[in-house]
PDB file of C-alpha atoms in Angstrom:
ATOM      1  CA  PRO A 158       0.000   0.000   0.000  1.00 78.00           C
ATOM      2  CA  GLY A 159       2.867   2.440   0.637  1.00 84.00           C
ATOM      3  CA  GLY A 160       4.571   1.521  -2.628  1.00 87.00           C
ATOM      4  CA  ASP A 161       7.765   0.405  -0.885  1.00 90.00           C
ATOM      5  CA  ARG A 162       7.095  -3.366  -1.127  1.00 91.00           C
ATOM      6  CA  LEU A 163       5.717  -5.813  -3.683  1.00 91.00           C
ATOM      7  CA  LEU A 164       4.071  -9.202  -3.219  1.00 91.00           C
ATOM      8  CA  VAL A 165       5.884 -11.680  -5.436  1.00 91.00           C
ATOM      9  CA  TRP A 166       5.113 -15.354  -5.964  1.00 89.00           C
ATOM     10  CA  GLY A 167       7.924 -17.710  -6.892  1.00 86.00           C
ATOM     11  CA  ALA A 168      10.089 -20.616  -5.759  1.00 87.00           C
ATOM     12  CA  ARG A 169      10.052 -19.319  -2.150  1.00 88.00           C
ATOM     13  CA  GLY A 170       6.256 -19.031  -2.095  1.00 89.00           C
ATOM     14  CA  LEU A 171       4.698 -15.624  -1.470  1.00 92.00           C
ATOM     15  CA  VAL A 172       7.346 -13.031  -0.637  1.00 91.00           C
ATOM     16  CA  SER A 173       7.172  -9.402   0.495  1.00 92.00           C
ATOM     17  CA  GLN A 174       9.921  -7.887  -1.635  1.00 92.00           C
ATOM     18  CA  PRO A 175      11.360  -4.350  -1.284  1.00 93.00           C
ATOM     19  CA  ALA A 176      10.296  -2.440  -4.398  1.00 94.00           C
ATOM     20  CA  LEU A 177      13.801  -1.107  -5.032  1.00 93.00           C
ATOM     21  CA  GLY A 178      15.535  -4.454  -4.520  1.00 91.00           C
ATOM     22  CA  GLY A 179      17.033  -6.279  -1.571  1.00 91.00           C
ATOM     23  CA  GLN A 180      16.190  -9.298   0.534  1.00 89.00           C
ATOM     24  CA  GLY A 181      12.496 -10.187   0.725  1.00 90.00           C
ATOM     25  CA  THR A 182      10.507 -11.739   3.563  1.00 89.00           C
ATOM     26  CA  THR A 183       8.722 -15.016   2.890  1.00 89.00           C
ATOM     27  CA  ILE A 184       5.073 -14.707   3.906  1.00 88.00           C
ATOM     28  CA  ASP A 185       4.497 -18.449   3.488  1.00 90.00           C
ATOM     29  CA  PRO A 186       6.336 -20.989   1.306  1.00 90.00           C
ATOM     30  CA  GLN A 187       3.067 -22.634   0.195  1.00 90.00           C
ATOM     31  CA  ALA A 188       1.087 -19.430  -0.363  1.00 91.00           C
ATOM     32  CA  PHE A 189      -0.102 -18.016  -3.676  1.00 86.00           C
ATOM     33  CA  PHE A 190      -2.316 -15.131  -4.862  1.00 91.00           C
ATOM     34  CA  GLY A 191      -1.751 -12.506  -2.174  1.00 93.00           C
ATOM     35  CA  SER A 192      -3.301  -9.141  -1.322  1.00 95.00           C
ATOM     36  CA  TRP A 193      -2.118  -6.448   1.116  1.00 95.00           C
ATOM     37  CA  SER A 194      -4.377  -5.236   3.906  1.00 97.00           C
ATOM     38  CA  PRO A 195      -5.114  -1.511   3.582  1.00 96.00           C
ATOM     39  CA  ASP A 196      -2.567  -0.633   6.295  1.00 95.00           C
ATOM     40  CA  GLY A 197       0.092  -2.942   4.801  1.00 93.00           C
ATOM     41  CA  LYS A 198       0.536  -4.888   8.040  1.00 94.00           C
ATOM     42  CA  GLN A 199      -1.180  -8.076   6.891  1.00 95.00           C
ATOM     43  CA  VAL A 200      -1.499 -10.166   3.747  1.00 95.00           C
ATOM     44  CA  ALA A 201      -4.453 -12.291   2.602  1.00 97.00           C
ATOM     45  CA  PHE A 202      -3.362 -15.363   0.636  1.00 96.00           C
ATOM     46  CA  PHE A 203      -4.367 -18.865  -0.354  1.00 94.00           C
ATOM     47  CA  ILE A 204      -2.826 -22.209   0.496  1.00 94.00           C
ATOM     48  CA  ARG A 205      -4.543 -24.883  -1.606  1.00 94.00           C
ATOM     49  CA  ASP A 206      -8.301 -24.359  -0.972  1.00 96.00           C
ATOM     50  CA  SER A 207      -8.009 -22.094   2.088  1.00 97.00           C
ATOM     51  CA  LEU A 208      -7.811 -18.329   2.582  1.00 97.00           C
ATOM     52  CA  PHE A 209      -5.476 -17.159   5.322  1.00 97.00           C
ATOM     53  CA  VAL A 210      -4.448 -13.802   6.759  1.00 97.00           C
ATOM     54  CA  GLY A 211      -0.889 -13.485   7.973  1.00 93.00           C
ATOM     55  CA  ASP A 212       1.479 -10.854   9.228  1.00 90.00           C
ATOM     56  CA  ALA A 213       3.356  -9.083   6.432  1.00 87.00           C
ATOM     57  CA  ASN A 214       6.604 -10.006   8.199  1.00 81.00           C
ATOM     58  CA  GLY A 215       5.815 -13.737   8.288  1.00 74.00           C
ATOM     59  CA  GLY A 216       4.644 -15.788  11.250  1.00 79.00           C
ATOM     60  CA  THR A 217       1.691 -18.092  11.800  1.00 89.00           C
ATOM     61  CA  PRO A 218      -1.311 -17.128   9.641  1.00 94.00           C
ATOM     62  CA  ARG A 219      -4.950 -17.463  10.711  1.00 96.00           C
ATOM     63  CA  PHE A 220      -7.577 -19.349   8.718  1.00 97.00           C
ATOM     64  CA  VAL A 221     -10.370 -17.213   7.209  1.00 98.00           C
ATOM     65  CA  THR A 222     -12.416 -19.566   4.975  1.00 98.00           C
ATOM     66  CA  SER A 223     -12.141 -22.220   2.290  1.00 95.00           C
ATOM     67  CA  ALA A 224     -13.344 -22.350  -1.316  1.00 94.00           C
ATOM     68  CA  LEU A 225     -13.059 -24.409  -4.480  1.00 92.00           C
ATOM     69  CA  ASP A 226     -10.018 -23.414  -6.598  1.00 92.00           C
ATOM     70  CA  PRO A 227      -9.685 -19.952  -4.978  1.00 94.00           C
ATOM     71  CA  HIS A 228      -7.588 -17.067  -6.272  1.00 93.00           C
ATOM     72  CA  SER A 229      -7.381 -13.275  -6.675  1.00 94.00           C
ATOM     73  CA  PRO A 230      -8.022 -11.989  -3.141  1.00 97.00           C
ATOM     74  CA  ALA A 231      -8.840  -8.277  -2.910  1.00 98.00           C
ATOM     75  CA  TRP A 232      -8.971  -6.586   0.478  1.00 97.00           C
ATOM     76  CA  SER A 233     -11.538  -3.785   0.850  1.00 98.00           C
ATOM     77  CA  PRO A 234     -10.110  -0.317   1.596  1.00 97.00           C
ATOM     78  CA  ASP A 235     -11.840  -0.277   5.026  1.00 97.00           C
ATOM     79  CA  GLY A 236     -10.235  -3.635   5.909  1.00 97.00           C
ATOM     80  CA  LYS A 237     -13.569  -5.316   6.649  1.00 98.00           C
ATOM     81  CA  TRP A 238     -13.902  -7.614   3.594  1.00 98.00           C
ATOM     82  CA  ILE A 239     -11.872  -9.827   1.323  1.00 98.00           C
ATOM     83  CA  ALA A 240     -13.322 -10.502  -2.114  1.00 98.00           C
ATOM     84  CA  PHE A 241     -11.984 -13.488  -4.049  1.00 97.00           C
ATOM     85  CA  VAL A 242     -12.669 -15.708  -7.035  1.00 95.00           C
ATOM     86  CA  SER A 243     -13.646 -19.367  -6.831  1.00 94.00           C
ATOM     87  CA  GLY A 244     -12.922 -21.455  -9.928  1.00 89.00           C
ATOM     88  CA  ASN A 245     -10.828 -21.185 -13.088  1.00 72.00           C
ATOM     89  CA  SER A 246      -7.441 -20.307 -11.592  1.00 76.00           C
ATOM     90  CA  PRO A 247      -5.738 -21.470 -14.860  1.00 62.00           C
ATOM     91  CA  TYR A 248      -7.334 -18.448 -16.587  1.00 66.00           C
ATOM     92  CA  PHE A 249      -4.239 -16.343 -15.921  1.00 64.00           C
ATOM     93  CA  ARG A 250      -2.082 -18.796 -17.906  1.00 63.00           C
ATOM     94  CA  THR A 251      -4.515 -19.956 -20.600  1.00 65.00           C
ATOM     95  CA  TYR A 252      -7.301 -17.328 -20.860  1.00 68.00           C
ATOM     96  CA  ASN A 253      -9.842 -20.151 -20.996  1.00 69.00           C
ATOM     97  CA  ILE A 254     -13.569 -19.633 -20.443  1.00 70.00           C
ATOM     98  CA  ALA A 255     -14.184 -22.055 -17.568  1.00 79.00           C
ATOM     99  CA  PRO A 256     -16.709 -21.015 -14.901  1.00 85.00           C
ATOM    100  CA  SER A 257     -15.747 -18.885 -11.920  1.00 91.00           C
ATOM    101  CA  SER A 258     -17.632 -16.749  -9.420  1.00 94.00           C
ATOM    102  CA  VAL A 259     -16.825 -13.858  -7.085  1.00 97.00           C
ATOM    103  CA  TRP A 260     -17.279 -14.282  -3.338  1.00 97.00           C
ATOM    104  CA  LEU A 261     -16.947 -12.055  -0.277  1.00 98.00           C
ATOM    105  CA  VAL A 262     -15.881 -12.969   3.264  1.00 98.00           C
ATOM    106  CA  SER A 263     -15.251 -10.967   6.412  1.00 98.00           C
ATOM    107  CA  SER A 264     -11.526 -10.416   6.931  1.00 97.00           C
ATOM    108  CA  ALA A 265     -12.107 -11.740  10.457  1.00 97.00           C
ATOM    109  CA  GLY A 266     -13.319 -15.040   8.981  1.00 97.00           C
ATOM    110  CA  GLY A 267     -16.657 -16.733   8.499  1.00 95.00           C
ATOM    111  CA  THR A 268     -18.941 -18.058   5.823  1.00 96.00           C
ATOM    112  CA  PRO A 269     -18.333 -16.519   2.393  1.00 97.00           C
ATOM    113  CA  ILE A 270     -21.137 -14.814   0.459  1.00 97.00           C
ATOM    114  CA  GLN A 271     -21.509 -15.553  -3.260  1.00 97.00           C
ATOM    115  CA  LEU A 272     -21.778 -12.322  -5.271  1.00 97.00           C
ATOM    116  CA  THR A 273     -22.007 -13.677  -8.832  1.00 95.00           C
ATOM    117  CA  PRO A 274     -23.820 -16.746 -10.137  1.00 90.00           C
ATOM    118  CA  ALA A 275     -22.080 -20.062 -10.743  1.00 85.00           C
ATOM    119  CA  GLY A 276     -21.784 -21.211 -14.352  1.00 84.00           C
ATOM    120  CA  GLY A 277     -20.502 -17.973 -15.862  1.00 87.00           C
ATOM    121  CA  MET A 278     -17.081 -16.415 -15.666  1.00 90.00           C
ATOM    122  CA  SER A 279     -16.439 -13.612 -13.189  1.00 92.00           C
ATOM    123  CA  LEU A 280     -12.900 -12.501 -12.309  1.00 92.00           C
ATOM    124  CA  SER A 281     -10.598  -9.745 -11.077  1.00 93.00           C
ATOM    125  CA  PRO A 282     -12.426  -8.191  -8.100  1.00 97.00           C
ATOM    126  CA  THR A 283     -11.282  -4.627  -7.453  1.00 97.00           C
ATOM    127  CA  TRP A 284     -12.725  -2.365  -4.760  1.00 98.00           C
ATOM    128  CA  ALA A 285     -13.891   1.229  -5.111  1.00 98.00           C
ATOM    129  CA  PRO A 286     -12.453   3.525  -2.385  1.00 97.00           C
ATOM    130  CA  ASP A 287     -15.727   3.520  -0.396  1.00 97.00           C
ATOM    131  CA  SER A 288     -15.603  -0.283   0.225  1.00 97.00           C
ATOM    132  CA  ARG A 289     -19.246  -0.538  -0.894  1.00 97.00           C
ATOM    133  CA  ARG A 290     -18.701  -1.093  -4.625  1.00 98.00           C
ATOM    134  CA  LEU A 291     -16.776  -3.924  -6.203  1.00 98.00           C
ATOM    135  CA  LEU A 292     -15.730  -3.909  -9.855  1.00 98.00           C
ATOM    136  CA  ILE A 293     -15.326  -7.258 -11.630  1.00 97.00           C
ATOM    137  CA  VAL A 294     -14.736  -8.612 -15.121  1.00 94.00           C
ATOM    138  CA  SER A 295     -17.617 -10.917 -16.059  1.00 94.00           C
ATOM    139  CA  VAL A 296     -19.511 -12.532 -18.914  1.00 91.00           C
ATOM    140  CA  LEU A 297     -22.906 -11.899 -17.291  1.00 91.00           C
ATOM    141  CA  ALA A 298     -24.234 -10.496 -20.604  1.00 89.00           C
ATOM    142  CA  GLY A 299     -22.341 -12.896 -22.870  1.00 86.00           C
ATOM    143  CA  VAL A 300     -18.971 -11.190 -23.445  1.00 87.00           C
ATOM    144  CA  ARG A 301     -16.368  -9.966 -20.958  1.00 89.00           C
ATOM    145  CA  ASP A 302     -17.147  -6.531 -19.621  1.00 95.00           C
ATOM    146  CA  VAL A 303     -16.678  -4.606 -16.371  1.00 97.00           C
ATOM    147  CA  TYR A 304     -19.529  -4.782 -13.856  1.00 97.00           C
ATOM    148  CA  GLN A 305     -20.142  -3.026 -10.556  1.00 98.00           C
ATOM    149  CA  ILE A 306     -21.558  -4.918  -7.588  1.00 98.00           C
ATOM    150  CA  ASN A 307     -22.974  -2.749  -4.824  1.00 98.00           C
ATOM    151  CA  VAL A 308     -22.425  -4.336  -1.412  1.00 97.00           C
ATOM    152  CA  THR A 309     -24.403  -3.704   1.777  1.00 97.00           C
ATOM    153  CA  SER A 310     -22.729  -3.177   5.159  1.00 95.00           C
ATOM    154  CA  SER A 311     -23.459  -6.863   5.889  1.00 96.00           C
ATOM    155  CA  GLY A 312     -21.577  -7.947   2.743  1.00 96.00           C
ATOM    156  CA  HIS A 313     -24.555  -8.980   0.637  1.00 97.00           C
ATOM    157  CA  PRO A 314     -25.107  -7.730  -2.905  1.00 96.00           C
ATOM    158  CA  ASN A 315     -27.443  -4.740  -3.107  1.00 96.00           C
ATOM    159  CA  GLY A 316     -29.295  -5.454  -6.354  1.00 95.00           C
ATOM    160  CA  GLU A 317     -27.969  -7.066  -9.507  1.00 94.00           C
ATOM    161  CA  PRO A 318     -24.491  -6.351 -10.927  1.00 95.00           C
ATOM    162  CA  VAL A 319     -24.512  -3.220 -13.099  1.00 96.00           C
ATOM    163  CA  ARG A 320     -22.709  -3.317 -16.440  1.00 97.00           C
ATOM    164  CA  VAL A 321     -20.198  -0.465 -16.592  1.00 97.00           C
ATOM    165  CA  THR A 322     -18.693  -1.103 -20.046  1.00 96.00           C
ATOM    166  CA  THR A 323     -20.078  -2.459 -23.308  1.00 94.00           C
ATOM    167  CA  GLY A 324     -17.884  -4.339 -25.753  1.00 90.00           C
ATOM    168  CA  LEU A 325     -14.657  -3.688 -23.871  1.00 91.00           C
ATOM    169  CA  ASN A 326     -13.739  -7.418 -23.691  1.00 86.00           C
ATOM    170  CA  PRO A 327     -11.056  -7.017 -20.969  1.00 87.00           C
ATOM    171  CA  SER A 328      -8.890 -10.038 -20.283  1.00 76.00           C
ATOM    172  CA  LEU A 329      -8.203  -9.318 -16.596  1.00 71.00           C
TER     173      LEU A 329
END
């Protein structure tokens, strides 16, 4: 969040790496797909089918929830929620069209809430600064476009996803 560190995935697992070079800190050797907390003190990441939150300097992480083929965590700016994708993690290597859906879970842990329907492809959750709107890439209308999901204070969708672009066909 401060721009001084990057999350990098590689042979050492998920690593907090100084942006200008130098020795990084391994968050977890089995972790993949990470996301900084808004204050930069914690990292949300996946190990196999489970979402964890750990200290940005390493240490023992805490379990948050589990999901089928999870990836792409996105921490809300207020720190309350973590959005993520369930399904189709090979998309980032193959750009296939397998199904995936966007989910939301409290950063403190609990039962995740499904925000997009199963069977389609929804990816790349990105929060608006107010932590009440989530932008995603989805095929809800047949081709990939950007959609906005309005989220209530309890984490449930407030209405149907709203299409923001038409014909953009973004890949991420």
